[in-house]
Amino acid sequence: MRSDGLDPAQIDGLEDLDAASYRRALHEVADLIADYAESLPDRPVLPPVEPGSIAPLFPARPPEDPEPLDTILGDYRRLVEPHATAWNHPGFMAYFPTSSSAAGVIGELLMASLAQNTFLWRTSPIGTELETVVVSWFRQGLGLPEGFDGLVTDTASIGSLMALAAAREAAGLDAAQRGLPARSDVGEPRVYASAEAHSSIDKACMILGLGRDSLVHVPTDDELRLRPDALDAAIAEDLAAGRRPVAIVATLGTTASTSVDPIADIAAIAERHGLWLHVDAAYAGVVALLPERRETFRGWERADSIIVNPHKWLFTPFDASLFLTRRMPQVRAAFSVVPEYLRTLDRATPTRDMGEYTPQLGRRFRALKLWVLLRWFGLAGLRRRIEHHIWQAHELAGWVDTDPDFERLAPVPFSVVCLRWRPAELVVDTGDADVEAFLDRQNQALMEAVNRTGEVLLSHARLHGRFTIRVAFGNLRTTDRELAQVWALLREHAARLQRTPAAAAHAPVAARAGTGGR
Ligand code: PLP
């Protein structure tokens, strides 16, 4: 090492760090990573910064000359870490928590160091075959039958895109070859999903050239589950009008409320009409790792494709999404393009080349981190943690239910509690728009005040038209201390809110939507 901290390879070298310097640098980074993990509870979950305030901290021009690693890592500590939303913080309870376990981070580091690109078998024999092994391990863990094969992709969004592309091929549209424009031989394609389905289904329709108009948002029942009778009616109406039903998407664990579509009934409808059934279990699918909780999923084994995201509730650093299907040939038909430069000439044995099954060619070796993760936790360790998160959610739900000033806005099938503050004396006439608007404002103010404490981070949704605070468990580091804390914070800040629209109207401006924050 030179006195200016630069490595000789940076000055006049044509290659990378030598082995000794590489080792030293990695040890330094290992300390950095462990220090960050240790410091998390002392950091605010959401960095207290305004949009646009971070970029100016960095030079506008790129560095012409090399800089010492120590300087770069110093800036990382100073400029990067404090401005990161702390997804690994024990108080992170927003969206669906993605906590990066130590095993997952170790898997990521190993992935990067092994530098695999898994598009052909020969570009990564281990990448291709370990992916098959890991997919099979998950299939068994989730209790799905042997007919399910699949692969690991980056996100659920891509998994759903793949499913709908394969569904088009399975429906005989031959869109991969002929496209869809100006095709008089195919009626307008239709995809069905509940009004609560994730926006990635809309996006998949947009990207596939079906357009958002092709997506029928089927109404839901009181508990925000797709209504099979409405689905049946929508399909019948489309068939009568000469349209072309292609696929149904059922969601097991919707994003806003975690509602569960009645999968067995939906599977029966898909089978009756010969439609591809895609199951979006991106968040909740991991619950099927617990045999005693599989009842909720009964019927999903009849799906053509299923997605489950380890990067949501399985402690896997973003990204890794499991795409399971009984119909790999249709997936291949949707995506296979093999120019000469991708042909494998030196093998007599047929190989599975994963790049033929995905929209992108280049693929990370995500199976490696899942392999490390599955082995480190074991299915038993994963089950124990998932069960605990479900317990945490039910514990909070119980407290909400017995507090006269709060109410729950949805059942808790998994690990998310949907709630709002509603003062006891405020008898809500559901037709009273003023009261509902008041509650919307106060609950938004409540969530913002709680978030400003930096101790926890919550997110929101709108259920039945009402502003809803979501408290999502599933973070590896959330202990029962944070469980008690989030409830204490909600109650403490709710106590500072004006309790009626009339009181709010007479309160000074600053106090109208409550106070709070540090
Ligand atoms: N499906 C559901 C039910 C989701 O909740 C989400 C994201 O939260 C997605 C799909 C999209 O996930 P991804 O970010 O992996 O594309």
XYZ file of N, CA and C and ligand atoms in Angstrom, residues 96 154-158 198 200 251 253-255 280 282-283 307 309 311-312 318 321, ligand 1:
79
model
N -44.130 -4.570 2.316
C -43.843 -5.904 2.841
C -42.361 -5.880 3.179
N -35.831 -12.370 -11.071
C -35.518 -11.240 -10.193
C -36.713 -10.825 -9.345
N -37.855 -10.639 -9.994
C -39.004 -10.072 -9.275
C -40.291 -10.802 -9.642
N -41.295 -10.593 -8.821
C -42.623 -11.124 -9.108
C -43.180 -10.475 -10.366
N -42.822 -9.222 -10.580
C -43.323 -8.524 -11.767
C -42.893 -9.260 -13.029
N -41.641 -9.680 -13.067
C -41.158 -10.418 -14.239
C -41.798 -11.802 -14.274
N -52.107 -6.842 -7.809
C -50.970 -5.913 -7.822
C -50.813 -5.233 -9.182
N -48.396 -4.899 -10.925
C -47.504 -5.600 -11.863
C -48.313 -6.371 -12.911
N -54.775 -13.873 -6.516
C -53.751 -13.392 -5.575
C -53.985 -14.024 -4.206
N -52.797 -13.315 -0.862
C -52.067 -12.294 -0.095
C -51.938 -11.026 -0.911
N -53.037 -10.269 -1.029
C -52.975 -9.050 -1.856
C -52.130 -7.981 -1.151
N -51.686 -7.040 -1.931
C -50.715 -6.078 -1.425
C -51.303 -5.169 -0.343
N -50.498 -15.287 -7.936
C -49.555 -14.335 -7.381
C -49.556 -14.519 -5.866
N -46.757 -13.720 -4.176
C -45.437 -13.103 -4.003
C -45.115 -12.899 -2.527
N -46.092 -12.380 -1.792
C -45.846 -12.130 -0.366
C -46.141 -13.364 0.496
N -46.070 -17.601 -8.381
C -44.865 -16.884 -7.973
C -44.850 -16.688 -6.461
N -42.108 -14.813 -3.558
C -40.900 -13.977 -3.474
C -40.088 -14.252 -2.217
N -37.614 -12.643 -1.639
C -37.162 -11.306 -1.218
C -38.256 -10.493 -0.529
N -39.382 -11.131 -0.238
C -40.329 -10.430 0.636
C -40.207 -10.991 2.058
N -32.878 -8.320 -1.603
C -33.451 -8.091 -2.917
C -32.348 -8.334 -3.960
N -37.017 -14.094 -6.856
C -38.421 -14.474 -6.937
C -38.502 -15.856 -7.581
N -47.444 -9.193 -6.206
C -47.775 -8.770 -4.979
C -48.961 -9.373 -4.278
C -47.011 -7.776 -4.355
O -47.363 -7.334 -3.145
C -45.898 -7.246 -5.024
C -45.061 -6.211 -4.386
O -45.241 -5.818 -3.283
C -45.597 -7.722 -6.301
C -46.386 -8.692 -6.860
C -44.426 -7.191 -7.073
O -43.246 -7.680 -6.519
P -41.835 -7.411 -7.187
O -41.326 -6.153 -6.590
O -41.023 -8.620 -6.823
O -42.031 -7.293 -8.654
